[in-house]
Short mmCIF file of C-alpha atoms and ligand atoms in Angstrom, two decimals:
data_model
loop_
_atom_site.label_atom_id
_atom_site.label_comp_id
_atom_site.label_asym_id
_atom_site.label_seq_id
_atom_site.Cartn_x
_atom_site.Cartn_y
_atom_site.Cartn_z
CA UNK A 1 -17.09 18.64 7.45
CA UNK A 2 -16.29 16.00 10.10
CA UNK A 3 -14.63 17.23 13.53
CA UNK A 4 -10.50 17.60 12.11
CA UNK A 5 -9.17 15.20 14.72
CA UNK A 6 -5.91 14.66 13.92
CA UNK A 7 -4.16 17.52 11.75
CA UNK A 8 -1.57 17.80 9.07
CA UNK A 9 0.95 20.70 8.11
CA UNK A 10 1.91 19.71 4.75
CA UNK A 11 4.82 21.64 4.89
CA UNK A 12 6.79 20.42 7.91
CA UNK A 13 7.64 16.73 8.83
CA UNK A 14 5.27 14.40 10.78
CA UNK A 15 8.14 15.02 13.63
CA UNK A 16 7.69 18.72 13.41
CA UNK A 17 3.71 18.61 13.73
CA UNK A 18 1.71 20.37 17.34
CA UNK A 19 0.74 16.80 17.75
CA UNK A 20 3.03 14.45 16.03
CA UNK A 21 2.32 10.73 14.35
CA UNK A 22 3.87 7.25 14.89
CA UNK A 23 5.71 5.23 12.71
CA UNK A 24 5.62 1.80 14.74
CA UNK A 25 2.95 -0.29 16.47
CA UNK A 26 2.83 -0.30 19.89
CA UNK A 27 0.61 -0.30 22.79
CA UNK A 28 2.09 2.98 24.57
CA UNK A 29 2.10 5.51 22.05
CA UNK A 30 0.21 7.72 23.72
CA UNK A 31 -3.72 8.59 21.93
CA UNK A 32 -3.24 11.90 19.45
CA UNK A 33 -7.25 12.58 20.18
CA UNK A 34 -10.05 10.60 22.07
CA UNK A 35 -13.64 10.60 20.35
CA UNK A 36 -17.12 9.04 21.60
CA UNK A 37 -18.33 5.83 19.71
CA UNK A 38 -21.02 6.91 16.75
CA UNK A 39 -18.64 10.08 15.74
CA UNK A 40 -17.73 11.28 12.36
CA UNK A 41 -13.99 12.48 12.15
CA UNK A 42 -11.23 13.99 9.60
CA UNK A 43 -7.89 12.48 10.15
CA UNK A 44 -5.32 14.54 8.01
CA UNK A 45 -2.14 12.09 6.63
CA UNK A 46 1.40 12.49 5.35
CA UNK A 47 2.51 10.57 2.65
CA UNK A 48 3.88 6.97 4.05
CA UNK A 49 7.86 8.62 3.56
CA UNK A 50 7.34 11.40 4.93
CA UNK A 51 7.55 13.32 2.05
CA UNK A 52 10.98 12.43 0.90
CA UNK A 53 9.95 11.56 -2.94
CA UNK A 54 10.05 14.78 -4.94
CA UNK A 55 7.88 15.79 -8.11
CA UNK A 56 11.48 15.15 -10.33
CA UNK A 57 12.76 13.27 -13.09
CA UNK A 58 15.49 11.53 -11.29
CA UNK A 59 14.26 8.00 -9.12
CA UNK A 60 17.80 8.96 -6.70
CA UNK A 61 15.25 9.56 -3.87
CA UNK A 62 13.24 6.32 -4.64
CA UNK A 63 16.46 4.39 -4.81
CA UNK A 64 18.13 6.43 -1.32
CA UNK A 65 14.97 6.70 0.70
CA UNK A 66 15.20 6.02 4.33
CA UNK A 67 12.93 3.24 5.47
CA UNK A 68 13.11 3.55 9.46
CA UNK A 69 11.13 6.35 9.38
CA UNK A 70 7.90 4.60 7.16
CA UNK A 71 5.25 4.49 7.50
CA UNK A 72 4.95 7.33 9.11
CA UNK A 73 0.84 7.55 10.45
CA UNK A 74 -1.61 9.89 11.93
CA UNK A 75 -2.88 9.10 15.50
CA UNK A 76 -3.89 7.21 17.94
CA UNK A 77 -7.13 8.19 17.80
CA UNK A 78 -8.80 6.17 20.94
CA UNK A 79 -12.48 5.79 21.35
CA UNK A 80 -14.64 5.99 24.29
CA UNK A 81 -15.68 2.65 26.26
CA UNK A 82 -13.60 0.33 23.24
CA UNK A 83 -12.22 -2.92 25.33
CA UNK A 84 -10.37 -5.97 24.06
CA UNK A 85 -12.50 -8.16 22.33
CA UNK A 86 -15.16 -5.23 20.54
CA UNK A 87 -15.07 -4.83 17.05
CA UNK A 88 -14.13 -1.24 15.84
CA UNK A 89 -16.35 -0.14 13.05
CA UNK A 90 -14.91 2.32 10.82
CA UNK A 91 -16.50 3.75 7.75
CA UNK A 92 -15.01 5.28 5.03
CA UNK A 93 -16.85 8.50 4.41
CA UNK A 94 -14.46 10.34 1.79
CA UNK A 95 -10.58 10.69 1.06
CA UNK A 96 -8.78 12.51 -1.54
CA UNK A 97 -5.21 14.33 -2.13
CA UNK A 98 -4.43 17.32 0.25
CA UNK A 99 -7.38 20.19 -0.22
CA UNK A 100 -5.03 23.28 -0.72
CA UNK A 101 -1.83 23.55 -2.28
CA UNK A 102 0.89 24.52 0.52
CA UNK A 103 4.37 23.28 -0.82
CA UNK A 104 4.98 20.34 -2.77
CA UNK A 105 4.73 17.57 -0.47
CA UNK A 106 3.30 14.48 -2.95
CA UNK A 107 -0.67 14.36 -2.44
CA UNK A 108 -0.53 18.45 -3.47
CA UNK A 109 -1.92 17.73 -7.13
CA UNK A 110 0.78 14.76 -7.97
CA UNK A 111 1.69 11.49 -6.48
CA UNK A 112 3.86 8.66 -7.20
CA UNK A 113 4.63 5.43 -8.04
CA UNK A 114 8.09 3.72 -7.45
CA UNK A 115 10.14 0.31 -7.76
CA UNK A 116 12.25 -0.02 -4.54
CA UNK A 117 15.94 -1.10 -5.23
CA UNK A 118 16.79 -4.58 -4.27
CA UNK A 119 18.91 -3.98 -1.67
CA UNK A 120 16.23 -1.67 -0.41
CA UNK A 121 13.49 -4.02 0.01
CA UNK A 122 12.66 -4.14 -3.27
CA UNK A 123 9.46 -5.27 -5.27
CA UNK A 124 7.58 -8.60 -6.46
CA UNK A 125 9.87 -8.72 -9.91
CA UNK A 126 12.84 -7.65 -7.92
CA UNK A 127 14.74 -10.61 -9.88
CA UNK A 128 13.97 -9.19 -13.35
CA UNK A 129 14.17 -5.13 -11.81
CA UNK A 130 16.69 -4.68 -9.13
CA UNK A 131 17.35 -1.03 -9.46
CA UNK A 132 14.89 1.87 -8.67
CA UNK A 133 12.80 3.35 -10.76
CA UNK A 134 9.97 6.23 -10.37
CA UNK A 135 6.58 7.20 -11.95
CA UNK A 136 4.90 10.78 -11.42
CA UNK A 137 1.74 10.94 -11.54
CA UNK A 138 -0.48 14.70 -12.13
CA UNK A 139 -4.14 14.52 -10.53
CA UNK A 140 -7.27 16.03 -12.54
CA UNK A 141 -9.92 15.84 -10.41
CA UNK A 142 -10.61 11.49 -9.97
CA UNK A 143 -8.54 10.76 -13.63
CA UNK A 144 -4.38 10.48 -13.23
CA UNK A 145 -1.94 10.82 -16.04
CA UNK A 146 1.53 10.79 -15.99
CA UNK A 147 4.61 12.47 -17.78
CA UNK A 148 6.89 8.92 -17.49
CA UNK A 149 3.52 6.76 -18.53
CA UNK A 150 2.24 8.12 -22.18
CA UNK A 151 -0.82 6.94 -23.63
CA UNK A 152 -2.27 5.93 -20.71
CA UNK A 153 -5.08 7.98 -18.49
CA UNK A 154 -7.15 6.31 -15.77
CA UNK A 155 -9.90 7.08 -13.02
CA UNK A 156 -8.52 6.67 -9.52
CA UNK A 157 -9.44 4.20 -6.45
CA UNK A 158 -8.67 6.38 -3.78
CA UNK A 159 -7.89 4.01 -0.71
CA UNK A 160 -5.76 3.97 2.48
CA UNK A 161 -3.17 1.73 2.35
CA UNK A 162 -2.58 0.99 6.31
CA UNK A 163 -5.28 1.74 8.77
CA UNK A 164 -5.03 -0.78 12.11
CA UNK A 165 -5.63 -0.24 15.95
CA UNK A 166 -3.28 -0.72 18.58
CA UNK A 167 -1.57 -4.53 19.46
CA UNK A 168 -1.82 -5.76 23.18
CA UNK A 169 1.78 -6.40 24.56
CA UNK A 170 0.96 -9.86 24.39
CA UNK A 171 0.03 -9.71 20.81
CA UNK A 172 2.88 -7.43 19.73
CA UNK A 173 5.25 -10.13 21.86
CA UNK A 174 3.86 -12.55 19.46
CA UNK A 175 4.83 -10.76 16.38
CA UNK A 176 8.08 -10.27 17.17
CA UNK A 177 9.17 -14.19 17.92
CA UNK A 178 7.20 -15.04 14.92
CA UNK A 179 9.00 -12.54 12.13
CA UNK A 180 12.45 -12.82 14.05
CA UNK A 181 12.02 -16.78 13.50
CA UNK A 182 11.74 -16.28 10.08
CA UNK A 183 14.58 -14.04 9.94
CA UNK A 184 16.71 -16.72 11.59
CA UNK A 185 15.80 -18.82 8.71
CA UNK A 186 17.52 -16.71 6.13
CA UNK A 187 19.39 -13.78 7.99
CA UNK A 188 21.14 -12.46 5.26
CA UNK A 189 18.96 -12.65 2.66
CA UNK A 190 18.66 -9.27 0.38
CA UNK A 191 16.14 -8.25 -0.10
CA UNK A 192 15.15 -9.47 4.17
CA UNK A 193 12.42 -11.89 4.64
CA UNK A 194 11.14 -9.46 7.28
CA UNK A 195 11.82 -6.37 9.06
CA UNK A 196 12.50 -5.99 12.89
CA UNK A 197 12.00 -3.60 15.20
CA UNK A 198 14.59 -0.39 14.94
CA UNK A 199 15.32 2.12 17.18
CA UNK A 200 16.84 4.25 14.21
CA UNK A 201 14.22 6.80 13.32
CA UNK A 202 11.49 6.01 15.17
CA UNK A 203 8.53 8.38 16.09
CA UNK A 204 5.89 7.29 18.78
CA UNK A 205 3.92 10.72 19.17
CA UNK A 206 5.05 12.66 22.47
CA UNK A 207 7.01 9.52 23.63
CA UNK A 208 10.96 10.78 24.49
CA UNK A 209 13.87 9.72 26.73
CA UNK A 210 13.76 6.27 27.80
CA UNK A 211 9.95 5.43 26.83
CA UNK A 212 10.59 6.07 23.26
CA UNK A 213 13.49 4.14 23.25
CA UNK A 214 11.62 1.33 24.13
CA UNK A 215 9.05 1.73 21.29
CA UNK A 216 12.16 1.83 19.10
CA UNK A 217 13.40 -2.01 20.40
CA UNK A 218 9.82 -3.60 20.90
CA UNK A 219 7.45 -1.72 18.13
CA UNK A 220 6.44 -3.33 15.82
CA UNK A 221 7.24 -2.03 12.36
CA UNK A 222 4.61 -0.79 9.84
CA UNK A 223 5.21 -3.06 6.27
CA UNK A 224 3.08 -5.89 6.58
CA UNK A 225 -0.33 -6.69 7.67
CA UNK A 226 -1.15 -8.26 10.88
CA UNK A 227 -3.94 -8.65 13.08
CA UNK A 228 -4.24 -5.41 13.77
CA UNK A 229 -5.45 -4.45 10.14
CA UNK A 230 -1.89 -2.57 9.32
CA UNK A 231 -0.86 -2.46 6.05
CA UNK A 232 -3.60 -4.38 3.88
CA UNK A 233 -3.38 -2.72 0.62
CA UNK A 234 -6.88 -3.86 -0.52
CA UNK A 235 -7.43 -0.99 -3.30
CA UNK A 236 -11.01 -1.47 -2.95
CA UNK A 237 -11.00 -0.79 1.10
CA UNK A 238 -12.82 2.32 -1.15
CA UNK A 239 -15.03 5.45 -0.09
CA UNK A 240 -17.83 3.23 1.60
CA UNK A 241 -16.45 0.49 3.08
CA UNK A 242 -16.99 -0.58 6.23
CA UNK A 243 -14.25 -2.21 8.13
CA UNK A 244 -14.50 -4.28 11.52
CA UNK A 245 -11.75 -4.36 13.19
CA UNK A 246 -10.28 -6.21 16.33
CA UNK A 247 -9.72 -4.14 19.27
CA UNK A 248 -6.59 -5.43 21.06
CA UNK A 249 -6.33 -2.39 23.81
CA UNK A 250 -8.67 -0.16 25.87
CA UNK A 251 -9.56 2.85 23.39
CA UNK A 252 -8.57 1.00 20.38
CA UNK A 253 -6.54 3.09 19.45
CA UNK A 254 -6.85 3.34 15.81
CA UNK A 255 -4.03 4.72 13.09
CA UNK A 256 -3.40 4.93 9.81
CA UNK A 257 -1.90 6.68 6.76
CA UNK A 258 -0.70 6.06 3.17
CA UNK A 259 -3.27 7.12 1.06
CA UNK A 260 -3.36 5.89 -2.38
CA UNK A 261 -5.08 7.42 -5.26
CA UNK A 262 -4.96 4.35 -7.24
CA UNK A 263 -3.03 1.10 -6.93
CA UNK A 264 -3.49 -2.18 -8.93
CA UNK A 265 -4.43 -5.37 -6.95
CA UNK A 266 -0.55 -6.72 -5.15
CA UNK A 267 0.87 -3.37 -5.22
CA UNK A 268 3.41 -5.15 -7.18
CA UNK A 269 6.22 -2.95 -7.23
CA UNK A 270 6.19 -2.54 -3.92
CA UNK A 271 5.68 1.31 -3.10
CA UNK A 272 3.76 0.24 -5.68
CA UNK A 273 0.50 2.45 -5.75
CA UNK A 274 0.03 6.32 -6.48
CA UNK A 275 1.47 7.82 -3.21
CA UNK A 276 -0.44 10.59 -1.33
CA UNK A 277 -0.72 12.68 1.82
CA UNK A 278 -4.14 14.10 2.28
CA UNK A 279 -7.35 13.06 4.23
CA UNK A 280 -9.58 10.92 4.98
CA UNK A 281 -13.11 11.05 6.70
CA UNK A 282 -14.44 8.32 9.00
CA UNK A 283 -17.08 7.39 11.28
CA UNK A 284 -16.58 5.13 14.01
CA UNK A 285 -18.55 2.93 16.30
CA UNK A 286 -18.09 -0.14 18.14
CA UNK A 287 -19.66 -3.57 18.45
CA UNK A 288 -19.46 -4.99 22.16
CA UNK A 289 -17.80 -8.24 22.01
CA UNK A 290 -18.00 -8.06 18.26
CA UNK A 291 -14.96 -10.35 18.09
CA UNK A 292 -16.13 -13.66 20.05
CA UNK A 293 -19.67 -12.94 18.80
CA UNK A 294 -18.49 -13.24 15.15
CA UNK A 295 -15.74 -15.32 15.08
CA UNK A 296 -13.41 -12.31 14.15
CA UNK A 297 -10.46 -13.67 16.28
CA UNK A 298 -7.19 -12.96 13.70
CA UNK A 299 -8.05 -10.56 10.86
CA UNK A 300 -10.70 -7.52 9.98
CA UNK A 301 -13.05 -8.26 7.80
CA UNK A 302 -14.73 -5.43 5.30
CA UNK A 303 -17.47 -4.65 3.13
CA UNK A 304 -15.75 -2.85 -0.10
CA UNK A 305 -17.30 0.43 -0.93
CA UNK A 306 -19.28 0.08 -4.23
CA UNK A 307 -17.56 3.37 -5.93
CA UNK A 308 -14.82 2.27 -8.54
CA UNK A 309 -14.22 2.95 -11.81
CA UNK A 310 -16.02 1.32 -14.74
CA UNK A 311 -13.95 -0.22 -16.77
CA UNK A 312 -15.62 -3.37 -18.31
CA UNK A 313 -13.18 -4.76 -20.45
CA UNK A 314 -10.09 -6.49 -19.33
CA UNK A 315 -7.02 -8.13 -21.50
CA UNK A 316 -6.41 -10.80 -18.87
CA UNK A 317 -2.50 -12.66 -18.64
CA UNK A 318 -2.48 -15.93 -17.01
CA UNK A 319 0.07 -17.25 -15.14
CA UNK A 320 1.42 -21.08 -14.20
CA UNK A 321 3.34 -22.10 -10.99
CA UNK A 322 6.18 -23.13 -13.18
CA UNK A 323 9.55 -21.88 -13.58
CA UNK A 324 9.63 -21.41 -17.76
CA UNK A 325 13.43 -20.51 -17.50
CA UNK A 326 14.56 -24.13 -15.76
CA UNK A 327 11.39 -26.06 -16.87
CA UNK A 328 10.86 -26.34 -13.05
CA UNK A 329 7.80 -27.45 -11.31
CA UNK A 330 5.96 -26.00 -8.65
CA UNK A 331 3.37 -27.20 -6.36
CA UNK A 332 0.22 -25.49 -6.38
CA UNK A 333 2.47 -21.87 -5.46
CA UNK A 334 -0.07 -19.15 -5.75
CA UNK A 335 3.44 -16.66 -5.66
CA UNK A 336 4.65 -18.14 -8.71
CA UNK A 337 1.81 -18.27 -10.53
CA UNK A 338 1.05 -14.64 -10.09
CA UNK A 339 4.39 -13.47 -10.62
CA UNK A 340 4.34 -15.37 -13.58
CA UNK A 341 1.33 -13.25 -14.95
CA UNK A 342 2.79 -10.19 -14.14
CA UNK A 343 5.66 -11.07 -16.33
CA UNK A 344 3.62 -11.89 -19.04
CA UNK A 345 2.07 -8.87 -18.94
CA UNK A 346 5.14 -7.15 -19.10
CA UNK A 347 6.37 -8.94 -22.21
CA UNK A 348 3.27 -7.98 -23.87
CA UNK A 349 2.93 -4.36 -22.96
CA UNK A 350 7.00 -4.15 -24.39
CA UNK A 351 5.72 -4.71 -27.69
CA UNK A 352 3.81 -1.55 -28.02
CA UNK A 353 6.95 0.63 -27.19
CA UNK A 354 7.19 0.69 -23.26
CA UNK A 355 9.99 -0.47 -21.20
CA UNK A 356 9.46 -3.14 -18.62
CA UNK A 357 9.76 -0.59 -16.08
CA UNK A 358 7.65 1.80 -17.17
CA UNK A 359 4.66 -1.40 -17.57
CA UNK A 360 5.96 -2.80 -14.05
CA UNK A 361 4.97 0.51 -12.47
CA UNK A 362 1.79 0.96 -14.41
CA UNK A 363 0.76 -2.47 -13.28
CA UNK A 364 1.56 -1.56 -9.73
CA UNK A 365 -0.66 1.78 -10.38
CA UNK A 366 -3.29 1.11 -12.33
CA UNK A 367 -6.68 -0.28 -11.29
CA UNK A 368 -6.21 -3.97 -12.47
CA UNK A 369 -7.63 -6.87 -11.06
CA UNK A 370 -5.52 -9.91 -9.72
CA UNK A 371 -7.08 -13.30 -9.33
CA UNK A 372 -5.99 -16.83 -7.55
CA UNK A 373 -7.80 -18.38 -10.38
CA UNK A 374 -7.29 -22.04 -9.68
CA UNK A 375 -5.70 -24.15 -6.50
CA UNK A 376 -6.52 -27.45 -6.92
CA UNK A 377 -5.44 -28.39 -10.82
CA UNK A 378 -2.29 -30.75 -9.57
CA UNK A 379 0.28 -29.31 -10.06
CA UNK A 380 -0.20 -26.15 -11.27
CA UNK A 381 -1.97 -23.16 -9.29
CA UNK A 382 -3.36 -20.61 -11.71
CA UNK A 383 -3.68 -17.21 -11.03
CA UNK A 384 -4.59 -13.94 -13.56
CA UNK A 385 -3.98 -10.36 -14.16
CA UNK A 386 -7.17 -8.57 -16.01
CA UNK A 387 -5.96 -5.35 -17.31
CA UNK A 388 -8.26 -2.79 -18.39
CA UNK A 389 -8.08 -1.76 -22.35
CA UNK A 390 -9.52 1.56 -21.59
CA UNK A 391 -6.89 2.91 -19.38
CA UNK A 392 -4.68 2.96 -23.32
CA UNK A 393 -5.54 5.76 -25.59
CA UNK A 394 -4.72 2.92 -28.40
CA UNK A 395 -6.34 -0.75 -29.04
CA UNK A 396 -3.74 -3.10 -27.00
CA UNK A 397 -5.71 -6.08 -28.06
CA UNK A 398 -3.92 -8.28 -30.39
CA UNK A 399 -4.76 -8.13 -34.23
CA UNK A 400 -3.56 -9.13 -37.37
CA UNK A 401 -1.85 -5.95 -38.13
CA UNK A 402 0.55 -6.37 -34.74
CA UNK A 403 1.23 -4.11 -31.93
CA UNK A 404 0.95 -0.12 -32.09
CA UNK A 405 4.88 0.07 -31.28
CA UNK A 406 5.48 4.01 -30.54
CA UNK A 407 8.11 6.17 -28.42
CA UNK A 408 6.67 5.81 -25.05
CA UNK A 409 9.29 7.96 -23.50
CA UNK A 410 10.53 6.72 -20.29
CA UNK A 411 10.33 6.89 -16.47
CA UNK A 412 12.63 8.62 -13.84
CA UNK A 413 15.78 6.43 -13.49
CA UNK A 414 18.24 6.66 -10.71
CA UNK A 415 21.26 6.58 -12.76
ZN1 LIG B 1 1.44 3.11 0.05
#
């Protein structure tokens, strides 16, 4: 087993830890662990929350979670000799759910899926599903099945959700005017067009007094990515991939957290994948000057890992960048379209007996594929949904006979 770098007591709060996590990006939080380039490591996670979703029947928690303190992330780990402008090359050895059962902290056998509330962020069909709603999910080995999801089992894609390195002040500075323009376009909106920095909750390891105060006005906060890495949630970034990613700051400083153990491409709902503390195994390295040398000036760029599940056939939705309800026109919006096959997914899956909650989280959870089909066809961009048959213990492929309608049960609601 890899050196345990950065270590995990499932039981206690990432605040409560001998060496505690962040929860916003920032040059100064201080390094958790430093390891030499060409090292294999363990780095031990909390689910993104914290661990305030419980293994219940009620989606309260989903629908009164508190957001400042997400996503709450293991490290800085900094390696040896990493300067601005090297590429940081992390492999993805192994990840999985916690290893022993100690308490109940999701990851510990279960994990979850959830659709946020509107006026708590909410999720892609937050217009059609503004409240909160909750999927658990019980882990058998690599297959998932879940109490609020019947007739439906499926192998897993374990995955980190966020992994990034540090930003430069320079970069971070950059962040900031850029999302707090785009506020200032629409500062009232609900659900916001973008989240800025808070001092409310915020963790930045062994940062206190006045230097973790600053953290709380200038870090950078952990929902979307950037070009750090951050929150990609690329469901194949898979046991063996190999990421390259920017360095921005002497070490590197790399972080990360919020392991999935499945998601379907968009994470639609928003907290949208199976939600998981446990651990993940990496070896790092570095390329000198990887970034100028390869043109790798904004983003990462990965190789997927070729372990995922083999499902071979897909019923695939389509969607249009038209608005059906106003006979509206769009041009070319990749958004729209996809939304729009997500919907029509939804229709179709309520036909066999679900509610359009219950297939809005599956679609968030399961391992389906979304594709920007088409982006040139004037005016309409195309995009699809494939959605495996064989996750359904019954045919869900249209027939003469009609749909299999059954009592699907339901998921957690909050009210
Ligand atoms: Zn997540």
């Amino acid at each position: 087993m890899p050196d345990v770098v950065f270590s995990v007591d499932q039981s206690r709060s990432m605040r409560d830890q001998a060496v505690p996590g962040h929860n916003r990006w920032h040059p100064d939080v201080p390094a958790a662990a430093t390891v030499r380039p060409d090292s294999s490591i363990r780095i031990e996670c909390r689910e993104w929350t914290d661990g305030q979703i419980l293994n219940s029947d009620t989606a309260k928690d989903v629908r009164d979670v508190d957001l400042s303190v997400a996503h709450m992330l293991s490290g800085p780990v900094a390696v040896e000799g990493a300067e601005p402008g090297d590429l940081l090359v992390v492999d993805i050895l192994d990840l999985g759910p916690v290893p022993q059962q100690v308490g109940d902290a999701p990851g510990q056998g279960w994990g979850y899926t959830g659709i946020f509330a509107r006026e708590n962020g909410g999720g892609f069909l937050t217009d059609y599903y503004p409240d909160a709603y909750k999927a658990i999910w019980d882990f058998q080995g690599q297959v998932t099945t879940s109490r609020h999801l019947p007739g439906v089992r499926f192998t897993g894609i374990t995955h980190p959700g966020l992994f990034g390195t540090a930003p430069s002040h320079e970069l971070l500075a950059k962040w900031n005017e850029r999302e707090l323009a785009l506020i200032a376009t629409d500062p009232n909106r609900v659900p916001p067009l973008a989240l800025p920095p808070l001092e409310q909750g915020v963790l930045a390891g062994t940062l206190s007094g006045a230097d973790l105060e600053r953290v709380g006005r200038e870090g950078a906060r952990t929902v979307p990515a950037r070009e750090n890495g951050g929150n990609h949630d690329i469901k194949n970034f898979s046991r063996g991939s190999r990421v390259f990613y920017p360095v921005h700051v002497p070490g590197a400083k790399l972080s990360g957290g919020d392991l999935h153990f499945s998601q379907g491409d968009g994470e639609i709902t928003f907290c949208g994948a199976i939600e998981m503390g446990g651990f993940i195994d990496m070896h790092v390295d570095l390329i000198k000057g990887g970034m100028q040398k390869y043109g790798i000036t904004t983003n990462p760029v990965f190789i997927p890992g070729n372990v995922e599940p083999r499902y071979t056939e897909f019923l695939s939705f389509i969607g249009i960048s038209v608005d059906h309800q106003e006979n509206k026109n769009h041009y070319n919006d990749a958004t729209l379209a996809y939304r729009n096959a997500c919907l029509n997914a939804v229709e179709y899956l309520k036909t066999f007996g679900y509610s359009g909650e219950q297939a809005y989280l599956l679609l968030g959870a399961a391992p389906i594929e979304g594709r920007v089909s088409g982006v040139v066809d004037i005016p309409n961009a195309c995009c699809s949904l494939y959605l495996p048959t064989g996750i359904f213990d019954f045919d869900i492929k249209p027939t003469a006979e009609g749909p299999r309608r059954a009592d699907r049960g339901r998921c957690a609601v909050a009210t």
